[in-house]
Structure formats: C-alpha cells, structure tokens
CSV table of C-alpha atoms and ligand atoms in Angstrom, one decimal:
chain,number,residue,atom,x,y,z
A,1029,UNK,CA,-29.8,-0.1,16.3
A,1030,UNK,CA,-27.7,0.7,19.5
A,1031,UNK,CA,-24.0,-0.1,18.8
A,1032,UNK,CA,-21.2,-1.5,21.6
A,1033,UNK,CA,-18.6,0.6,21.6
A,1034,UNK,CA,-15.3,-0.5,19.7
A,1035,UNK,CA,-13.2,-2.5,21.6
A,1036,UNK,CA,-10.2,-1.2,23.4
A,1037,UNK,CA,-7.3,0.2,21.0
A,1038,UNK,CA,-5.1,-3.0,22.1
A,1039,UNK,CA,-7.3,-5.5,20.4
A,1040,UNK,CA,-7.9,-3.0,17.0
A,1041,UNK,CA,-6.4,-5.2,14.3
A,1042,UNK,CA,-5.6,-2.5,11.5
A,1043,UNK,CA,-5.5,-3.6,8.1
A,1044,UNK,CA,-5.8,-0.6,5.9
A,1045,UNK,CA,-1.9,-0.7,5.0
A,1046,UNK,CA,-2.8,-0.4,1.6
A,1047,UNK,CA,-3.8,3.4,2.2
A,1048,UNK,CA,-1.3,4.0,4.7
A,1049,UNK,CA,1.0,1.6,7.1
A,1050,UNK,CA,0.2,0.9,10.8
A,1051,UNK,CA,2.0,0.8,12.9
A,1052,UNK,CA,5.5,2.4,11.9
A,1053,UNK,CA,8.5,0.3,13.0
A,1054,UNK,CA,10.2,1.4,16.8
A,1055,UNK,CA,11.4,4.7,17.1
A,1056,UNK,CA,10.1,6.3,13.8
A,1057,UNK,CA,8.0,8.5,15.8
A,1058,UNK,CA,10.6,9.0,18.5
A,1059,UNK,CA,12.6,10.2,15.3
A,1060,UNK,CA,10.0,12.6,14.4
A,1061,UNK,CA,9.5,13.9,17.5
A,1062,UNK,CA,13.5,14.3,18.0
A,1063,UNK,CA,13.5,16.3,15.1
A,1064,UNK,CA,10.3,19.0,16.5
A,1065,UNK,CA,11.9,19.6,20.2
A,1066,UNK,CA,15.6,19.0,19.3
A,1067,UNK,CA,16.6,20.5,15.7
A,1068,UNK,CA,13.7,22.1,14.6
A,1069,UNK,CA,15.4,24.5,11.7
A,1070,UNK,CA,14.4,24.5,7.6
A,1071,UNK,CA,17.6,22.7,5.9
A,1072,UNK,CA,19.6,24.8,4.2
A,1073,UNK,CA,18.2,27.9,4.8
A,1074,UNK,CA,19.9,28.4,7.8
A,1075,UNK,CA,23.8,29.4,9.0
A,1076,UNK,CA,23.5,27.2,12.2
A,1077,UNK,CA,24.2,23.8,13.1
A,1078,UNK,CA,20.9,23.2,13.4
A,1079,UNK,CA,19.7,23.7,9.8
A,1080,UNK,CA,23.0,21.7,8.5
A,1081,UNK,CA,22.1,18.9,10.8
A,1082,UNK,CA,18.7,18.9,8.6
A,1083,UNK,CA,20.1,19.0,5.4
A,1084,UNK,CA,22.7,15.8,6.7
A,1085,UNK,CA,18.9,13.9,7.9
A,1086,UNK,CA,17.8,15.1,4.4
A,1087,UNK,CA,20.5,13.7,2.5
A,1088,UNK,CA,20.7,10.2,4.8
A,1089,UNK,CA,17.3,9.2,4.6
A,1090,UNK,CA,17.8,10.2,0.3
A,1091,UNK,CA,20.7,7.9,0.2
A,1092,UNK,CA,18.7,4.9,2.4
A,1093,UNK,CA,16.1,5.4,-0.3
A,1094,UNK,CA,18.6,5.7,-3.2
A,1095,UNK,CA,20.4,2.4,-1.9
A,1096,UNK,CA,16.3,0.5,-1.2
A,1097,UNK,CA,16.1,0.2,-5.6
A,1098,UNK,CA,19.4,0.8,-6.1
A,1099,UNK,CA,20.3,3.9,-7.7
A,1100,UNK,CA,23.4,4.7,-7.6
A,1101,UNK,CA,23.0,8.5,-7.7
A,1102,UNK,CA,20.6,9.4,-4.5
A,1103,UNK,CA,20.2,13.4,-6.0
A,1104,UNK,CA,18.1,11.3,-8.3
A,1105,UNK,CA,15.5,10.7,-5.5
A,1106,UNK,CA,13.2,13.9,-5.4
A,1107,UNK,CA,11.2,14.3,-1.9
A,1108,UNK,CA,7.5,14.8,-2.8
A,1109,UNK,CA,4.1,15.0,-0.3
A,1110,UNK,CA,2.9,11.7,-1.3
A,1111,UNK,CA,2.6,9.2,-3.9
A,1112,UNK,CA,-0.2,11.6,-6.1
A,1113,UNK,CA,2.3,14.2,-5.8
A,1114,UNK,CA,5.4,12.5,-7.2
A,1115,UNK,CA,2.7,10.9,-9.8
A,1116,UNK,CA,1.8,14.6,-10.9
A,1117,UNK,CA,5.7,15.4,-10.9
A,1118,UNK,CA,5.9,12.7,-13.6
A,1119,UNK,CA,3.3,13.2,-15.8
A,1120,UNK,CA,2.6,16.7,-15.6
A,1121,UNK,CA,6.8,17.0,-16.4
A,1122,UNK,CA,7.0,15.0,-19.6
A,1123,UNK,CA,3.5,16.6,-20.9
A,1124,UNK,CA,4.7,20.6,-20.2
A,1125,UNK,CA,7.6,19.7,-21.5
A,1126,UNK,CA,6.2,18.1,-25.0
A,1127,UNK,CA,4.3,21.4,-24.7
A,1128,UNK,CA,7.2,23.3,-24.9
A,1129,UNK,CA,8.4,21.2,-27.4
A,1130,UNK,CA,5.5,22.3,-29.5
A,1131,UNK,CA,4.2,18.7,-29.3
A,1132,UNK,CA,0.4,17.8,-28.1
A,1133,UNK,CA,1.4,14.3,-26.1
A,1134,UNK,CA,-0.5,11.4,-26.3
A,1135,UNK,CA,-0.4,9.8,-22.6
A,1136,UNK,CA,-0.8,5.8,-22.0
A,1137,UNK,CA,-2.1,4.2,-18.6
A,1138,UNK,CA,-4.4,0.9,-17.6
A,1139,UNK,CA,-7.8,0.5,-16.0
A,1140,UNK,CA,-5.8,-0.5,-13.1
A,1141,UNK,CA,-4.2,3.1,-12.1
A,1142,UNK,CA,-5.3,4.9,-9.9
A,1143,UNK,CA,-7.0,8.3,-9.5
A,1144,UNK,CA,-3.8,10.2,-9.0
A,1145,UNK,CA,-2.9,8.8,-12.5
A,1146,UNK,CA,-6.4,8.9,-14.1
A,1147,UNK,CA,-7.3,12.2,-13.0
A,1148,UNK,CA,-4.5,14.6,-13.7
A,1149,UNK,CA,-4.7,12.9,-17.1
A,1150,UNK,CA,-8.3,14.1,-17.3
A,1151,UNK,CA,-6.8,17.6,-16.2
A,1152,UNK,CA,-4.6,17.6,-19.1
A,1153,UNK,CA,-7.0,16.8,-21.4
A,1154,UNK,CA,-10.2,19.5,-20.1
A,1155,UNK,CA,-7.3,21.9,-20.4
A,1156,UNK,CA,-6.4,20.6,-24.7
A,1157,UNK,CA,-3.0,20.0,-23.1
A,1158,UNK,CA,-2.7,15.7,-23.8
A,1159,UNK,CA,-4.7,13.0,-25.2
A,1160,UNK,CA,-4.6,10.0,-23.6
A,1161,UNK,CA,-6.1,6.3,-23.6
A,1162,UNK,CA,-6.8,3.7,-21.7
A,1163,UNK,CA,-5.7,0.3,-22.3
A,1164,UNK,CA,-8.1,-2.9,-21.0
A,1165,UNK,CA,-7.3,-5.5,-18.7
A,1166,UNK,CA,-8.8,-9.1,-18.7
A,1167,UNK,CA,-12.0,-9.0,-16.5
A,1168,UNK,CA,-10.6,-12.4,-14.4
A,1169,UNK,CA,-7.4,-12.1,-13.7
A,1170,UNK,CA,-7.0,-7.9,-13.8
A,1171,UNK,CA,-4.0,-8.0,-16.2
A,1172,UNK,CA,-3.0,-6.1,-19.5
A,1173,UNK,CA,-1.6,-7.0,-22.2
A,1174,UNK,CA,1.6,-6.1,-23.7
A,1175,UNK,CA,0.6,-6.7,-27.0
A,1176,UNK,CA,-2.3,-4.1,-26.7
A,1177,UNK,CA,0.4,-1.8,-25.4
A,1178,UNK,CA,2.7,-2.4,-28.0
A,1179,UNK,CA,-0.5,-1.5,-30.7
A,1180,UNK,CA,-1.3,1.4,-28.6
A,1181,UNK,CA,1.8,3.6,-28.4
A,1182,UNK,CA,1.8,6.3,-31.4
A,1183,UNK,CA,4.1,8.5,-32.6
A,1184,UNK,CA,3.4,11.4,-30.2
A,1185,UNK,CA,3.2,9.1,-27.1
A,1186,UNK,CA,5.3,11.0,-24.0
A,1187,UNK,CA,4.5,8.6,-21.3
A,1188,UNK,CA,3.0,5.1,-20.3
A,1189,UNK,CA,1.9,5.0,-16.9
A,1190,UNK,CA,1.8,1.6,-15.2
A,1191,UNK,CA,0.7,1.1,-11.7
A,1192,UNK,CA,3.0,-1.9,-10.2
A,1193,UNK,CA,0.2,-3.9,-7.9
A,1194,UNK,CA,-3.2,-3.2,-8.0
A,1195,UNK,CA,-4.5,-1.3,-5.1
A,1196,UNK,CA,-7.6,-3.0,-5.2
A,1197,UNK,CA,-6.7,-6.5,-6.0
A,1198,UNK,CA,-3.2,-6.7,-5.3
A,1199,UNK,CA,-1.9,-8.3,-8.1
A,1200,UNK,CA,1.0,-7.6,-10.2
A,1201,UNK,CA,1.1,-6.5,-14.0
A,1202,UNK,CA,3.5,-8.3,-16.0
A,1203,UNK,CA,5.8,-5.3,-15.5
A,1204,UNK,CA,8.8,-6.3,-16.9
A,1205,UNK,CA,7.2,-7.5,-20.4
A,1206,UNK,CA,5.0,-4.0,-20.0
A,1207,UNK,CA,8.3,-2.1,-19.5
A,1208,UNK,CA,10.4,-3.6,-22.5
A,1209,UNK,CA,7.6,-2.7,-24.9
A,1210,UNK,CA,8.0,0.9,-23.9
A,1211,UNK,CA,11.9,0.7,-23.9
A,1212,UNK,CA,11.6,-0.8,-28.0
A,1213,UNK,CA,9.3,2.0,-28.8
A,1214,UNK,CA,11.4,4.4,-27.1
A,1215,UNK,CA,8.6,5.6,-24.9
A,1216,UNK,CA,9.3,7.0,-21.2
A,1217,UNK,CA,7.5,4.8,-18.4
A,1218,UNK,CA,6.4,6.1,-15.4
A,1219,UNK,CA,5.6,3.5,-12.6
A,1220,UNK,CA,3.3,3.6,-9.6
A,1221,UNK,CA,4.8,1.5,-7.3
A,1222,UNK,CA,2.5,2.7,-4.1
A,1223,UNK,CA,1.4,-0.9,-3.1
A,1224,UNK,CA,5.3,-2.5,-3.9
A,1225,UNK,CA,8.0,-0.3,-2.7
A,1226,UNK,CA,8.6,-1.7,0.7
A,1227,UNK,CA,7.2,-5.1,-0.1
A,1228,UNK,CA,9.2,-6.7,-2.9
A,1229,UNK,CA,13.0,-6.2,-3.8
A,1230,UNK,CA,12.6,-3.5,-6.6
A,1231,UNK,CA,15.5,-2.5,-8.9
A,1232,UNK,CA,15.3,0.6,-10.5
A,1233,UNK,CA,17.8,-0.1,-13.6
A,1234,UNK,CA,16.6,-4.0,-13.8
A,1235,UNK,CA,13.0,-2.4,-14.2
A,1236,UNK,CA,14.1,-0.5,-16.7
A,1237,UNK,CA,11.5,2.6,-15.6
A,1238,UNK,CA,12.5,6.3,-16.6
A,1239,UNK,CA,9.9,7.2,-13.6
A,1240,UNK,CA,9.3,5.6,-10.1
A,1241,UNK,CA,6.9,7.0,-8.0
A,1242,UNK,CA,6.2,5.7,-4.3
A,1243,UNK,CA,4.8,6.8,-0.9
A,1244,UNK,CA,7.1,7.0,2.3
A,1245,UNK,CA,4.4,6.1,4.2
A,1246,UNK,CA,2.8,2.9,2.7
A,1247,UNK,CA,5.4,0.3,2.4
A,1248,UNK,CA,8.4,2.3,3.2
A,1249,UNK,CA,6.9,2.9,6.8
A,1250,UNK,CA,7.8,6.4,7.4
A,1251,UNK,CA,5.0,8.7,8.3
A,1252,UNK,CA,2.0,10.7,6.5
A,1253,UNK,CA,3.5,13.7,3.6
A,1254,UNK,CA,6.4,11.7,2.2
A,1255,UNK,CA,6.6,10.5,-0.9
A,1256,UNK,CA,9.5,9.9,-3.7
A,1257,UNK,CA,9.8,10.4,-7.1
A,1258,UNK,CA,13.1,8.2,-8.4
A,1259,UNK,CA,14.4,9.5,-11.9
A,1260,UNK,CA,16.5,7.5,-14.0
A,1261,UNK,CA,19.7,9.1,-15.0
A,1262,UNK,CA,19.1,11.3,-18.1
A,1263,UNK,CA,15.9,11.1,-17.9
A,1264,UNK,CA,15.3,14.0,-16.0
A,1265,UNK,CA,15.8,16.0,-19.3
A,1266,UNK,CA,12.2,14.4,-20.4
A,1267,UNK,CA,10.9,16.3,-17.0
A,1268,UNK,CA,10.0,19.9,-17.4
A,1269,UNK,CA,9.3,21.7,-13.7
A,1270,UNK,CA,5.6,22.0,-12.6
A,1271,UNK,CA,5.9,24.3,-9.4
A,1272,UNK,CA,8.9,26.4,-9.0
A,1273,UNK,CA,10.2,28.3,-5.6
A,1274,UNK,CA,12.9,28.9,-3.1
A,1275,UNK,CA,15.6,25.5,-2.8
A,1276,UNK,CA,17.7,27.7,-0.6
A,1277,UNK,CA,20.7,27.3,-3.8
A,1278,UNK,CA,21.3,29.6,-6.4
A,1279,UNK,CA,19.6,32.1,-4.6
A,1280,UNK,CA,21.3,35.1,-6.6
A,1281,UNK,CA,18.7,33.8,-9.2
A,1282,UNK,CA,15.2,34.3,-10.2
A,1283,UNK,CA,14.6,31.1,-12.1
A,1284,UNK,CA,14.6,27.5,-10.9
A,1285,UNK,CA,18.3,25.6,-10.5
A,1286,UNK,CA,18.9,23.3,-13.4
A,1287,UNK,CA,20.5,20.7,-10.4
A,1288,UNK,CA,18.7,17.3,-8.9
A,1289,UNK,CA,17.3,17.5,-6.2
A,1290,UNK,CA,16.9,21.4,-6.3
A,1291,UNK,CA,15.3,21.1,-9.6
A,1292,UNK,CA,12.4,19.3,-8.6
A,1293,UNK,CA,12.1,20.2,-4.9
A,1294,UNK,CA,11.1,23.7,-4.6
A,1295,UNK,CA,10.1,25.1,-1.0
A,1296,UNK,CA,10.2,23.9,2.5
A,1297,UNK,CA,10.7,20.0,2.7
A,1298,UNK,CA,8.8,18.2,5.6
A,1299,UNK,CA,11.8,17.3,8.0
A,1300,UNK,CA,10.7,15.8,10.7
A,1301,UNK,CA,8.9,13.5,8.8
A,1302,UNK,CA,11.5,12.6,6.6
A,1303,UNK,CA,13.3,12.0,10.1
A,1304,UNK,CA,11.0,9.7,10.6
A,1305,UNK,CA,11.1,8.2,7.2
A,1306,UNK,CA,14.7,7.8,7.5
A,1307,UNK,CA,14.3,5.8,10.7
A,1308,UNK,CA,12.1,3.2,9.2
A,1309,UNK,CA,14.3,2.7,6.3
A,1310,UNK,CA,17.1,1.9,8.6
A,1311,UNK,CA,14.3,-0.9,10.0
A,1312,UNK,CA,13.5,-2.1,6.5
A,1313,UNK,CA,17.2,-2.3,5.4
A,1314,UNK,CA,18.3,-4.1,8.7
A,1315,UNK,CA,15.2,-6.6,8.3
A,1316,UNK,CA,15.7,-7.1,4.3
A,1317,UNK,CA,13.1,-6.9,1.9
A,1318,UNK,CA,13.8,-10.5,0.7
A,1319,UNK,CA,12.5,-11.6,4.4
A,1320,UNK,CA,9.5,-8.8,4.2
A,1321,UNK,CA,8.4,-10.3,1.1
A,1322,UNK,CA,8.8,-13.7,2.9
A,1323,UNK,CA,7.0,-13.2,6.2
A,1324,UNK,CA,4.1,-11.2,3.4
A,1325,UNK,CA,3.9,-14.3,1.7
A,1326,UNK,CA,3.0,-16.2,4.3
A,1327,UNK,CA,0.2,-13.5,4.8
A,1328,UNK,CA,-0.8,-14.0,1.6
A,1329,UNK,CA,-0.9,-18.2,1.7
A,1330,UNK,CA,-2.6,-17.9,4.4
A,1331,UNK,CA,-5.6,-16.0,3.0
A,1332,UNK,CA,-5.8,-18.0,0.1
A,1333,UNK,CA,-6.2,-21.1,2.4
A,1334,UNK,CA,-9.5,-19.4,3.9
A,1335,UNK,CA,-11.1,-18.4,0.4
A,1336,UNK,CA,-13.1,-21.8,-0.3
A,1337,UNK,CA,-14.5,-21.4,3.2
A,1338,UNK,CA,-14.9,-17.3,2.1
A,1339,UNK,CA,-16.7,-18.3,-0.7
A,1340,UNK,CA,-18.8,-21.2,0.9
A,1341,UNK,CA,-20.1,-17.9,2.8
A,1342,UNK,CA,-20.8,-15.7,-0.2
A,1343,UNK,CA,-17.7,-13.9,-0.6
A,1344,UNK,CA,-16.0,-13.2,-4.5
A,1345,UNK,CA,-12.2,-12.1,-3.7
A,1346,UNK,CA,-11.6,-9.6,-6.9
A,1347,UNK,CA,-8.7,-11.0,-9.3
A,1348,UNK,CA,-8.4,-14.5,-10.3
A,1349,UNK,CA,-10.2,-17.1,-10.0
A,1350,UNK,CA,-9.1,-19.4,-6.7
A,1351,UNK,CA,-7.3,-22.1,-8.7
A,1352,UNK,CA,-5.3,-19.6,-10.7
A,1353,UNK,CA,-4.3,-17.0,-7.6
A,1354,UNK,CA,-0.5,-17.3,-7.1
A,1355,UNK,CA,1.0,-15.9,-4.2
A,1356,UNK,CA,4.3,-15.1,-6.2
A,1357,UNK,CA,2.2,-12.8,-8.4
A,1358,UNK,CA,0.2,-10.6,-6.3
A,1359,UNK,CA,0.8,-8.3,-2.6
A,1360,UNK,CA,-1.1,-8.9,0.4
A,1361,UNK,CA,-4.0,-6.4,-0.8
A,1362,UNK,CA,-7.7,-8.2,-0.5
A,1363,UNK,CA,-11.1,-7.1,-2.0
A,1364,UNK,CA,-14.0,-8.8,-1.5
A,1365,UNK,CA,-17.2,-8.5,-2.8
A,1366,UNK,CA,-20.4,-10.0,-1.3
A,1367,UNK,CA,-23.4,-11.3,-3.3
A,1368,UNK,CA,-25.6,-9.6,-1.0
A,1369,UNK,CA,-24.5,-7.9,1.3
A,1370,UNK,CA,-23.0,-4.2,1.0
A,1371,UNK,CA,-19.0,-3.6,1.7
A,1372,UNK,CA,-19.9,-0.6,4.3
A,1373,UNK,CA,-21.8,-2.8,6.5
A,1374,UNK,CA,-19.6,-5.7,6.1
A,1375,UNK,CA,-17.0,-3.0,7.2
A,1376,UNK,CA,-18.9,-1.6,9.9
A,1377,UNK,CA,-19.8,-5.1,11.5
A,1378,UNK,CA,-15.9,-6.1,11.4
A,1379,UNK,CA,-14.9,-3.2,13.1
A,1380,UNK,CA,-18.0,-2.4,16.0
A,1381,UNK,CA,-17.8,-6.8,16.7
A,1382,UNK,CA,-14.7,-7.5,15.7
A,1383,UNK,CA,-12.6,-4.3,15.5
A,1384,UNK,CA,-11.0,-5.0,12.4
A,1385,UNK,CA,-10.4,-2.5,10.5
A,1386,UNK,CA,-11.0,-2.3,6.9
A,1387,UNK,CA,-11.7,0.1,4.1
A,1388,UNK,CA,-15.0,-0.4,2.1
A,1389,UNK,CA,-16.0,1.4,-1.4
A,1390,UNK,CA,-14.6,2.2,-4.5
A,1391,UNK,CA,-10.7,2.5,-3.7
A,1392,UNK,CA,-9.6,5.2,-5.9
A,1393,UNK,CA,-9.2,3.3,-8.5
A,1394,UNK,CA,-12.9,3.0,-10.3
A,1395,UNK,CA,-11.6,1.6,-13.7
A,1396,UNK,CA,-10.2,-1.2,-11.7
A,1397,UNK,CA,-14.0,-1.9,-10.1
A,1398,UNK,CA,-15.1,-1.6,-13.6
A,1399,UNK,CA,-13.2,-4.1,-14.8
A,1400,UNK,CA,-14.0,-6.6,-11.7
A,1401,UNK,CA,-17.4,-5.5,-11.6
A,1402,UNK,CA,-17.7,-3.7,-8.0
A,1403,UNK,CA,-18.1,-0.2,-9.9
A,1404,UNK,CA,-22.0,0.2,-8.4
A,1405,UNK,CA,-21.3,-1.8,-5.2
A,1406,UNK,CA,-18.2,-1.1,-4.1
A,1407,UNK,CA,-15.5,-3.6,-2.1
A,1408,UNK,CA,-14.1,-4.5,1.0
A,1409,UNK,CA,-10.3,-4.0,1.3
A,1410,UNK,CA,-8.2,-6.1,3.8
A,1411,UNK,CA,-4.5,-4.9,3.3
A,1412,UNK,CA,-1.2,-6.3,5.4
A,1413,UNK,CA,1.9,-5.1,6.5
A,1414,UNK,CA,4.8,-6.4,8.1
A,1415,UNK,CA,3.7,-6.9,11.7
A,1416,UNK,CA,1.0,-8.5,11.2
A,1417,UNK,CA,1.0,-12.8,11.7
A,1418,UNK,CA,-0.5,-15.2,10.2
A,1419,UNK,CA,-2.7,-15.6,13.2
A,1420,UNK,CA,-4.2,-11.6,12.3
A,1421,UNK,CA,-5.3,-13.0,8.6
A,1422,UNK,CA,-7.3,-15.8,10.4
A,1423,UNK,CA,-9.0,-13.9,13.1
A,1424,UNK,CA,-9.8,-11.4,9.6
A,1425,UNK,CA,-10.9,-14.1,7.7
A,1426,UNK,CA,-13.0,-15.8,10.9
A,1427,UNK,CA,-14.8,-12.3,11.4
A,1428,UNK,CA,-15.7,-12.4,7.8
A,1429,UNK,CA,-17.1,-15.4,7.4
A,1430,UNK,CA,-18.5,-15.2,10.8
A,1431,UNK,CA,-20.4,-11.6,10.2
A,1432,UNK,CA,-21.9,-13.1,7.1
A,1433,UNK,CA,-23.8,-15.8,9.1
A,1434,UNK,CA,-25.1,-13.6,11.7
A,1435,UNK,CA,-26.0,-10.8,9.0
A,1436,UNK,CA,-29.6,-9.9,7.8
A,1437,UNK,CA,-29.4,-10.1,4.0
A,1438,UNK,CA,-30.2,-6.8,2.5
A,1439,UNK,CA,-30.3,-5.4,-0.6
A,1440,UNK,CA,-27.1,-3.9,-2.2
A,1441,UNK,CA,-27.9,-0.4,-2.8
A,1442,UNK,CA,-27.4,0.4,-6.7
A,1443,UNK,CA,-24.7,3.0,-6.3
A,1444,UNK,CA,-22.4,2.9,-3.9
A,1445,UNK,CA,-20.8,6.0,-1.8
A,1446,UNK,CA,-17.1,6.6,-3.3
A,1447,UNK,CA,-14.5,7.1,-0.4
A,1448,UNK,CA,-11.6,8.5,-2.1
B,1792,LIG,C1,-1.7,2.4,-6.5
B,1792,LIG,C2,-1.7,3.8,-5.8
B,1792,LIG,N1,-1.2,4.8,-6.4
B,1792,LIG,C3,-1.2,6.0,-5.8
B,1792,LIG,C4,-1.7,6.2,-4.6
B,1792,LIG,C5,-1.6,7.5,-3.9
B,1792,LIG,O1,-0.7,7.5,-2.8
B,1792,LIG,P1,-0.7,8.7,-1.8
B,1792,LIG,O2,-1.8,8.4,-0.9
B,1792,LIG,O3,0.6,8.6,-1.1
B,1792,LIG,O4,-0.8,10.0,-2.5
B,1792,LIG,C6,-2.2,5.1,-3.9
B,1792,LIG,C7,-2.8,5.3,-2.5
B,1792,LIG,O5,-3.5,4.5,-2.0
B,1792,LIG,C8,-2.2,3.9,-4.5
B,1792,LIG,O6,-2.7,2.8,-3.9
C-alpha cells in the first residue's frame, strides 16, 4: 500500500526519550561544536593550552555530575560510552576481582534489567566465570520483592544488580527497601539508573548504592557516547579494572594508575561530547530536578487520564492495573500492548499519519516482557522528556486511539522481530 510521506520534521513529535533524549537543551550542540572547530586537543595529553582547556571541560562537566546525586568527591564519577558500558564497568569489576580473590561470585539481578545487565551476566557464566540468578517480579504490578532478595543472597554473592525504573513500564522498584537488604547482608549493589537520572532527585549516599550507573544522553541530556559510572567512596576497592591503557598519568609506568578517575578511564575520552554534556547539566541544574520531576508528572497524569478511553479502544498499558498506577511511583515510560493489533504497525501508522514517533518490540529488556506477557508480541513504547507539554501526550494518546479505529484487525504474528 502506497504510503504519504512523513510530515515535515516541525510537526515530528519524538517520544523515544527512553532510548535516547530529543531534543538536547539550547546550546548543547553549539557546545559540542565549540569544542571540534575551537579546542579540538585530547586532554591531558598535550603541553598546550588547548589540551589543558580540555581536561578543565573534563573536570567541570565531572563536578556538575558529581554535584546532580551529590557526591562529594567528583574523581568518583568515571566517564564511560554509555549506560551498557558503565554497567559492564560494574559487574565485570567486582566478578574479576572475586576471581582474583580465588572466589567463583554468585551475581543477583531482576526480570526487570536490562540486556546490558542480563547479558554480560550470561558472558560470565558461558565463560565458568559467575553464577547468577534471577529474582521474579509480580506479573501486575512488575515489582520484586525484598523478601525474595533477602532469601536469595548466598554467601559468595559479589553483586545485586537493580535497575531503578523499568525501561519498559516505567515503574519504580522499591529501591530503597531493595537497597537496605543488600547493605544488612553486606552485599555491593549496583544500580541502573538509565530511565531516572535526570528525572528524579537521586542521592547517591541516601540510596545507599556501592554502584550507579547512568547514560549522559537519556535524562542527563548531553549527547550520544556518554555515560557515568558513580562509585561510592571505598567501594572502588570491590572494582577490579576490565580494560586498561594510556590515562596520560603515571606514564613512566606499564601498569594501570591505582587513582580515580585514571583507574577506570583508560584511553581517549569523548570531549566534545562531554562538552556537550556539560552544557546540558548546567540546563538541568539551573531548571532543578524537583521542577523536572514536576512538569514529568504532569506528563504522567495526563496519560493516565487517557487510559480508560485507551482501553475502551483495545489498548493494555504494561504495569499495574489502572486503579493501582501511581504517578509518584513510576517515570513517564509507556508500553502498550494491543489485543490485536501488532506494535510495529501500530508504530508505523503513528509515525507515516501522525508522525509520532515511537519504539515498537521487545525493548531490551525480554524478562520484563516475560513477566507482562508481550515476550511473543512485542510493545509499543511512548517515552517523555522535558520539553514536551501536556498537550504532546494528548495528541499521542488521540493518534492511538484514533489509529486503532481506522485499523484492519490483523493477526498478531507469533514471534515478534526483537529491536535491540
Ligand atoms: C534500563 C536501561 N539500562 C541500560 C540501558 C543502556 O543504556 P545505553 O544505551 O546508554 O547503553 C538502557 C537503554 O535504553 C536502559 O533503558
């Protein structure tokens, strides 16, 4: 069937923050592209102005991070690629190190992480370097239990890995309880906060987490290849290295510096993109996460207005049931499921007559679909950021319910294509 071309970028209404946000707040390119035609040099590696002026935007944008979940000691905040990257930081750390130990660790996550927790685990164990286990979460409302936890950790557990919000249905574990189990059992917890750093006030210390990892370009709003991994003091003695290479210190010497960042930061960091990074953390500290989380909220309220009419049209938003879905426990991530009509079409319709752009399939997080029952079908993802209005979840939530009524019923397919 012959398709009309998408509408003109102006009236493209992107909500696919949850993978990466759009747009970035004013001058974060600018700041990026300042960096390529005006400074251009590696930090420290260089005796020029230049290069120092890239370790001082290096060490800003570590401190604006530092001060965004208060940790006092910014060295503590290791530059990574991405999100997966500081993740693999993490748990690839603790289990080399157990290794070294002459310990076999047993690793701890939920059917909520993601791939870039549930995979490397897999790594570890093909290789008959870590066990690990999976704990369950309640098929309704998507949340684990502390108890289980608590019955779960062994004697030779190195790490409980806890994703913060769900990338698929936004909600929140009950983090704190999740964390304080870990703490009595004297257990180091990693958290994945990809879908809540940037959108609510997070503390390091109060969350009591050895581990933080986060993007710099989901809710932080810097661009594409940043990431963070925040270490607790002391507990960068649990981390063992897993790459090693030039930090442009302690050159004289062939073996990696025992110092944070150096430590953990080995080669080339992405400058001009941490220019850019820095920039929109100047943004998000001048705005205040307390009135991100706000205008979110309203986001969020605004969607959960629209579901009985999203479920008069067929729709099943993944998480808990209507009557139970508190704004105050979840981000503004979305996935629905249709009784009959297949996520990449419903995808496809928003964006060729509506251009609205969602993601559709199984969002990198299959024990999640599992557990909400989308693992052969698949979802569609509707995910916010901080410019859009309450006005951009109705026109979503009008196309949705719109598309479903002008849409030939066809069969869901029994195995969906996985896009990440
Ligand atoms: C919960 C969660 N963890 C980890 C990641 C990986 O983040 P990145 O794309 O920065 O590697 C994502 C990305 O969507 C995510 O949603």
């Amino acid at each position: 069937m012959p398709r009309t071309p998408p509408k003109a970028p102006k009236n493209r209404l992107y909500l696919d923050n949850a993978a990466t946000s759009f747009p970035k707040p004013p001058g974060v390119a600018e700041a990026v592209a300042n960096y390529m035609t005006e400074v251009g040099a590696s930090p420290g590696r260089g005796a020029y102005a230049e290069s120092r002026t890239g370790a001082s935007v290096i060490a800003d944008c570590r401190e604006l991070i530092a001060d965004l979940i208060g940790l006092p000691t910014p060295e503590r905040i290791i530059f990574t690629l991405n999100c997966t990257d500081a993740l693999n930081m993490a748990i690839k750390g603790v289990v080399f190190k157990a290794l070294r130990g002459g310990r076999r660790p047993y690793l701890i996550t939920t059917p909520l992480d993601h791939n870039s927790v549930l995979r490397p685990y897999n790594a570890l164990a093909e290789r008959g370097w870590a066990d690990w286990s999976c704990l369950h979460a309640d098929p309704e409302s998507g949340l684990v239990d502390p108890d289980e936890l608590r019955r779960a950790i062994r004697t030779e557990t190195a790490l409980v890995s806890l994703v913060h919000a769900s990338n698929v249905t936004g909600v929140l574990q009950p983090i704190d309880e999740l964390v304080k189990v870990c703490r009595e059992a004297g257990v180091p917890v990693l958290i994945d906060a990809a879908q809540s750093a940037g959108h609510l006030p997070i503390n390091m210390a109060e969350l009591g987490a050895d581990f933080l990892a986060f993007p710099g370009h989901k809710g932080l709003l810097g661009p594409l290849g940043t990431g963070v991994l925040a270490i607790r003091p002391g507990a960068e003695t649990l981390l063992d290295t897993w790459r090693e290479g030039g930090t442009g210190s302690a050159s004289e010497q062939d073996t990696q510096p025992e110092d944070l960042p150096d430590r953990f930061e080995p080669g080339s960091h992405n400058t001009p993109a941490i220019a850019g990074l820095a920039c929109a953390l100047r943004w998000l500290h001048e705005r205040g996460i307390d009135r991100i989380r706000a205008h979110e909220l309203e986001l969020i309220e605004r969607v959960l207005d629209r579901l009985p009419e999203a479920q008069a049209a067929g729709y099943r938003l993944l998480g808990p049931p209507t009557s139970q879905q508190d704004p105050a426990q979840r981000v503004a991530v979305f996935s629905f499921a249709h009784e009959s009509v297949d996520p990449h079409e419903l995808a496809d319709r928003l964006e060729h007559d509506h251009a609205v752009l969602v993601r559709a399939g199984i969002h990198c997080a299959p024990r999640a679909h599992e557990t909400h029952a989308t693992i052969s079908t698949g979802a569609l993802r509707l995910s916010f950021g901080p410019f859009n209005t309450p006005d951009d979840a109705d026109r979503a939530m009008d196309a949705l319910i719109e598309i479903e009524a002008t849409l030939t019923r066809a069969p869901i397919p029994t195995s969906a294509p996985a896009t990440g």
